[in-house]
Coordinates of C-alpha atoms in Angstrom, one line a residue:
X28 CA -19.1 32.6 23.9
X29 CA -21.1 30.7 21.3
X30 CA -21.1 26.9 21.1
X31 CA -20.0 25.3 17.8
X32 CA -22.5 22.4 18.1
X33 CA -25.9 21.8 19.4
X34 CA -25.5 18.0 19.8
X35 CA -22.8 15.4 20.2
X36 CA -23.3 11.9 18.8
X37 CA -20.9 9.1 19.6
X38 CA -21.0 5.8 17.7
X39 CA -19.5 2.7 19.2
X40 CA -19.3 0.4 16.1
X41 CA -19.1 -3.4 15.9
X42 CA -17.9 -5.9 13.4
X43 CA -20.2 -8.6 14.7
X44 CA -21.2 -11.3 12.1
X45 CA -24.7 -11.7 13.5
X46 CA -27.3 -9.5 15.1
X47 CA -26.4 -8.6 18.7
X48 CA -27.3 -6.2 21.5
X49 CA -25.7 -5.4 24.8
X50 CA -21.9 -5.7 25.3
X51 CA -19.8 -5.5 22.2
X52 CA -22.5 -4.4 19.9
X53 CA -23.3 -1.1 18.2
X54 CA -24.2 1.8 20.6
X55 CA -25.2 5.3 19.5
X56 CA -25.1 7.9 22.2
X57 CA -26.8 11.3 21.7
X58 CA -26.1 14.3 23.9
X59 CA -28.4 17.2 23.0
X60 CA -29.8 20.4 24.5
X61 CA -33.5 21.0 25.4
X62 CA -35.4 24.2 25.0
X63 CA -33.7 25.6 28.1
X64 CA -30.2 24.5 26.7
X65 CA -29.9 21.8 29.4
X66 CA -28.0 18.7 28.2
X67 CA -29.8 15.4 28.1
X68 CA -28.5 12.0 26.9
X69 CA -30.2 9.1 25.1
X70 CA -28.6 5.8 23.9
X71 CA -29.7 3.5 21.2
X72 CA -28.5 -0.1 20.8
X73 CA -29.6 -1.4 17.3
X74 CA -28.9 -5.1 16.7
X75 CA -27.3 -4.7 13.3
X76 CA -25.1 -2.2 11.4
X77 CA -27.8 -1.7 8.9
X78 CA -30.3 -0.7 11.6
X79 CA -27.6 1.5 13.2
X80 CA -26.9 3.3 9.9
X81 CA -30.7 3.9 9.4
X82 CA -31.1 5.2 13.0
X83 CA -28.1 7.5 12.7
X84 CA -29.6 8.9 9.5
X85 CA -32.9 9.5 11.3
X86 CA -31.1 11.3 14.2
X87 CA -29.2 13.6 11.8
X88 CA -32.3 14.3 9.8
X89 CA -34.1 15.4 13.0
X90 CA -31.2 17.8 13.9
X91 CA -31.2 19.1 10.3
X92 CA -34.9 19.9 10.4
X93 CA -34.2 21.9 13.6
X94 CA -31.2 23.7 12.1
X95 CA -28.9 22.2 14.7
X96 CA -25.2 21.4 14.0
X97 CA -23.9 18.0 15.2
X98 CA -20.5 16.6 16.0
X99 CA -20.5 12.8 15.2
X100 CA -17.6 10.7 16.6
X101 CA -16.9 7.2 15.4
X102 CA -14.7 4.9 17.5
X103 CA -12.7 3.4 14.6
X104 CA -10.0 4.8 12.3
X105 CA -11.2 6.8 9.3
X106 CA -7.9 6.2 7.5
X107 CA -5.2 3.6 7.2
X108 CA -1.4 3.9 7.8
X109 CA 0.4 6.0 5.3
X110 CA 1.3 4.4 2.0
X111 CA -1.6 2.0 1.6
X112 CA -3.3 3.9 -1.3
X113 CA 0.1 4.1 -3.2
X114 CA 0.9 0.4 -2.5
X115 CA -2.5 -0.6 -4.0
X116 CA -2.0 1.8 -6.9
X117 CA -5.4 3.4 -6.2
X118 CA -6.4 6.3 -8.5
X119 CA -7.0 9.8 -7.4
X120 CA -5.2 12.7 -5.7
X121 CA -6.7 12.1 -2.2
X122 CA -5.3 8.9 -0.7
X123 CA -8.0 8.7 2.1
X124 CA -10.8 9.0 -0.4
X125 CA -9.2 6.4 -2.7
X126 CA -9.1 3.9 0.1
X127 CA -12.7 4.7 1.1
X128 CA -13.8 4.2 -2.5
X129 CA -11.9 0.9 -2.8
X130 CA -13.4 -0.5 0.5
X131 CA -16.9 0.5 -0.7
X132 CA -16.3 -1.6 -3.8
X133 CA -15.0 -4.6 -1.8
X134 CA -17.1 -4.8 1.3
X135 CA -20.3 -6.8 1.4
X136 CA -22.2 -6.2 4.7
X137 CA -25.7 -7.8 4.7
X138 CA -28.7 -6.7 6.7
X139 CA -28.2 -9.6 9.2
X140 CA -24.6 -8.5 9.9
X141 CA -23.1 -11.3 7.7
X142 CA -20.0 -9.7 6.1
X143 CA -16.9 -10.4 4.2
X144 CA -14.3 -8.5 6.2
X145 CA -11.9 -11.4 6.4
X146 CA -12.2 -11.8 2.6
X147 CA -11.5 -8.1 2.2
X148 CA -8.4 -8.3 4.4
X149 CA -7.2 -11.4 2.6
X150 CA -7.6 -9.8 -0.9
X151 CA -5.7 -6.7 0.2
X152 CA -3.0 -8.9 1.6
X153 CA -2.8 -10.7 -1.7
X154 CA -2.4 -7.5 -3.6
X155 CA 0.2 -6.1 -1.2
X156 CA 2.4 -9.0 -0.3
X157 CA 0.9 -12.2 -1.8
X158 CA 0.8 -13.7 1.7
X159 CA -1.0 -13.4 5.1
X160 CA 0.4 -9.8 5.8
X161 CA -0.2 -7.1 6.9
X162 CA -3.9 -7.9 7.9
X163 CA -4.2 -10.8 10.3
X164 CA -6.6 -12.4 12.7
X165 CA -9.6 -14.6 11.9
X166 CA -11.4 -17.7 13.2
X167 CA -9.5 -20.9 12.2
X168 CA -12.4 -21.9 9.9
X169 CA -11.9 -18.7 7.9
X170 CA -8.1 -19.0 7.5
X171 CA -6.8 -18.6 4.0
X172 CA -3.4 -18.6 2.3
X173 CA -3.4 -14.8 2.5
X174 CA -5.0 -14.5 6.0
X175 CA -4.1 -16.4 9.1
X176 CA -5.5 -16.4 12.7
X177 CA -2.2 -15.2 14.1
X178 CA 0.1 -12.5 13.1
X179 CA 2.8 -14.1 10.9
X180 CA 5.6 -11.6 11.6
X181 CA 6.4 -8.2 12.8
X182 CA 6.5 -5.1 10.6
X183 CA 9.8 -4.3 9.1
X184 CA 11.3 -1.0 7.7
X185 CA 10.1 -1.9 4.1
X186 CA 6.5 -2.7 5.2
X187 CA 3.6 -0.4 5.6
X188 CA 3.6 1.0 9.2
X189 CA 1.9 -1.1 11.8
X190 CA 0.5 2.0 13.5
X191 CA -0.7 5.4 12.4
X192 CA 0.8 8.5 14.0
X193 CA -2.4 8.9 15.9
X194 CA -2.3 5.4 17.3
X195 CA 1.2 5.9 18.7
X196 CA 0.2 9.3 20.1
X197 CA -2.9 7.7 21.8
X198 CA -0.6 5.1 23.6
X199 CA -2.5 1.9 23.6
X200 CA -4.6 2.1 20.4
X201 CA -4.7 -1.2 18.5
X202 CA -3.3 -1.7 15.1
X203 CA -5.8 -1.4 12.2
X204 CA -4.3 -4.5 10.7
X205 CA -5.8 -6.7 13.4
X206 CA -9.2 -8.1 12.2
X207 CA -10.2 -10.4 15.0
X208 CA -10.1 -11.0 18.8
X209 CA -10.5 -8.2 21.4
X210 CA -9.6 -4.8 20.2
X211 CA -10.0 -5.8 16.5
X212 CA -10.3 -2.2 15.2
X213 CA -9.4 -3.4 11.7
X214 CA -12.7 -5.2 11.2
X215 CA -14.6 -2.2 12.5
X216 CA -12.8 0.1 10.1
X217 CA -13.4 -2.1 7.1
X218 CA -17.1 -2.3 7.8
X219 CA -17.4 1.2 9.2
X220 CA -15.7 3.4 6.6
X221 CA -18.2 2.5 3.9
X222 CA -21.0 3.5 6.2
X223 CA -19.4 6.9 6.9
X224 CA -18.8 7.2 3.1
X225 CA -22.6 6.7 2.5
X226 CA -23.4 9.3 5.2
X227 CA -21.1 11.8 3.5
X228 CA -22.4 11.1 0.0
X229 CA -26.1 11.4 1.2
X230 CA -25.5 14.9 2.7
X231 CA -22.7 16.2 0.5
X232 CA -20.9 19.4 1.5
X233 CA -23.1 19.7 4.6
X234 CA -20.9 17.0 6.1
X235 CA -17.2 17.5 6.7
X236 CA -14.8 14.7 7.7
X237 CA -12.0 15.9 10.0
X238 CA -9.1 16.3 9.4
X239 CA -9.4 15.2 5.7
X240 CA -11.6 18.2 4.8
X241 CA -10.4 21.4 6.2
X242 CA -7.2 20.1 7.7
X243 CA -5.8 20.7 11.2
X244 CA -7.3 24.0 12.0
X245 CA -8.9 25.4 15.1
X246 CA -12.6 25.6 14.2
X247 CA -14.6 28.8 14.5
X248 CA -18.2 29.5 13.7
X249 CA -17.2 31.1 10.5
X250 CA -15.5 27.9 9.4
X251 CA -18.7 26.0 9.8
X252 CA -21.0 28.1 7.7
X253 CA -23.2 25.7 5.8
X254 CA -21.9 22.7 7.7
X255 CA -24.5 20.5 9.4
X256 CA -22.3 17.6 10.6
X257 CA -18.7 17.3 11.4
X258 CA -17.4 13.7 11.5
X259 CA -14.3 12.8 13.5
X260 CA -12.6 9.7 14.9
X261 CA -12.8 9.4 18.7
X262 CA -11.2 7.0 21.2
X263 CA -13.6 6.4 24.1
X264 CA -11.0 4.5 26.1
X265 CA -9.3 7.9 26.8
X266 CA -12.2 8.8 29.1
X267 CA -12.8 6.9 32.3
X268 CA -16.4 5.7 32.0
X269 CA -18.1 4.7 35.2
X270 CA -21.4 2.9 34.4
X271 CA -24.4 4.3 36.1
X272 CA -27.1 2.0 37.5
X273 CA -28.5 0.0 34.7
X274 CA -25.8 0.9 32.2
X275 CA -23.3 -1.4 30.6
X276 CA -19.7 -0.4 29.8
X277 CA -20.3 0.4 26.1
X278 CA -23.3 2.5 26.9
X279 CA -21.3 4.4 29.6
X280 CA -18.4 5.0 27.2
X281 CA -20.5 6.7 24.5
X282 CA -22.2 8.8 27.2
X283 CA -19.0 9.9 28.9
X284 CA -17.3 10.6 25.5
X285 CA -20.3 12.8 24.5
X286 CA -20.2 14.6 27.8
X287 CA -16.5 15.3 27.4
X288 CA -16.9 17.1 24.0
X289 CA -20.1 18.9 25.2
X290 CA -18.2 20.2 28.2
X291 CA -15.4 21.5 26.0
X292 CA -17.9 23.2 23.7
X293 CA -19.7 24.7 26.7
X294 CA -16.5 26.4 27.9
X295 CA -15.3 27.5 24.4
X296 CA -12.5 25.0 24.2
X297 CA -13.7 22.5 21.7
X298 CA -12.7 24.4 18.5
X299 CA -9.1 24.5 19.6
X300 CA -8.7 20.7 19.6
X301 CA -9.3 20.5 15.9
X302 CA -6.1 22.4 15.4
X303 CA -2.6 20.9 14.8
X304 CA -1.8 18.2 17.3
X305 CA 1.9 18.0 16.3
X306 CA 4.6 20.4 15.2
X307 CA 6.0 17.8 12.8
X308 CA 5.1 18.7 9.2
X309 CA 5.2 15.1 7.9
X310 CA 2.8 14.0 10.7
X311 CA 0.4 16.7 9.8
X312 CA 0.5 15.9 6.1
X313 CA 0.0 12.2 6.7
X314 CA -2.9 12.8 9.0
X315 CA -4.6 15.3 6.7
X316 CA -4.2 13.3 3.5
X317 CA -4.4 9.6 4.5
X318 CA -4.3 8.5 8.1
X319 CA -6.7 10.7 9.9
X320 CA -6.4 11.6 13.5
X321 CA -8.1 10.9 16.9
X322 CA -10.0 14.0 18.1
X323 CA -8.4 15.3 21.3
X324 CA -5.2 13.3 21.1
X325 CA -2.0 15.3 21.5
X326 CA 1.1 14.1 19.5

C-alpha cells in the first residue's frame, strides 16, 4: 500500500511580541524518510515568525527538489466561526478566502515579532459590534474602547458563535476570539493565517489547503496528482507527548504529532481521515467554506 506523503511537518506557532526560543515559541518539527525509508525527526526553533516562515520555505523547497510530497500541519485555526465574512461584508464567493485576504490587509507583523494583533482584533470588534466583542484579551496597557483585557459578556443567540464546529468536537479547544493569556489561539490565528496565505500564493496550485480546497474527501494518490503540499490544521494536545531527554514540551508535541500522522500513512489509514467527520450537512458546508476543521477530529 503506497504512502500519500514522504514527510510530515508540524508547526507550533506563536503570537509572541518579541524574539523568543524555548517554551511558548515557534517550533517546526520535520519527520521524513531516509534512503532506506526509515523515519527520522528534526526540530527547528526559530526566534521569530519571520525566521520561521523563511525556514519553512526552505524545508518545502528541499522536498520539492526531491519530488517528495509533504503534509504540513499548523496548530491554529485556518478559519473563523461561521458568519464572520458576511458580518464584515467581505467580497467574494469563498468566505474563508475573503477572511484570509482581509487579515492580510490588516496585519502588521515585523521582523522582530512586533505586531498589531490587538489592533486587528479591536478594529474587527468595531466593525462588528462597536464595542469590545467578540475578540477579547490584551495587556491592560493595550486596552481600548473596542478591546478589553477580560471577556465582557457571553455569546448570545444573535452573536457570531463562540466556537467553530471543530472546536466543540475537539472538546477543550480554545475560542479563536481569545487574543491573550494561555491558550490564546486567536492571536496565533491572526498572525498565522497571513503566513499560510503567503505560502499558498508562493506555490500556487501545488499547495492545497484542507478542507477548503477539495472538501471532506478521503484522499487517494490520484487526488494528489500535481500536489506538493497539503496544509491542514492540527491539534497537538490530542496526542500525549512525553518529552524525551533534552526535549521541552513544545518540541515533544510537534514530534509526537508528526509521528502520529506518519504512522497512519504507513498503515494506509491517513487518507481516510480527510473524509467527512460528521454526517450533518450544515457542519460539512460550514467547515468546507468558512470554518475549517482539525485533521483527525471526529464530530
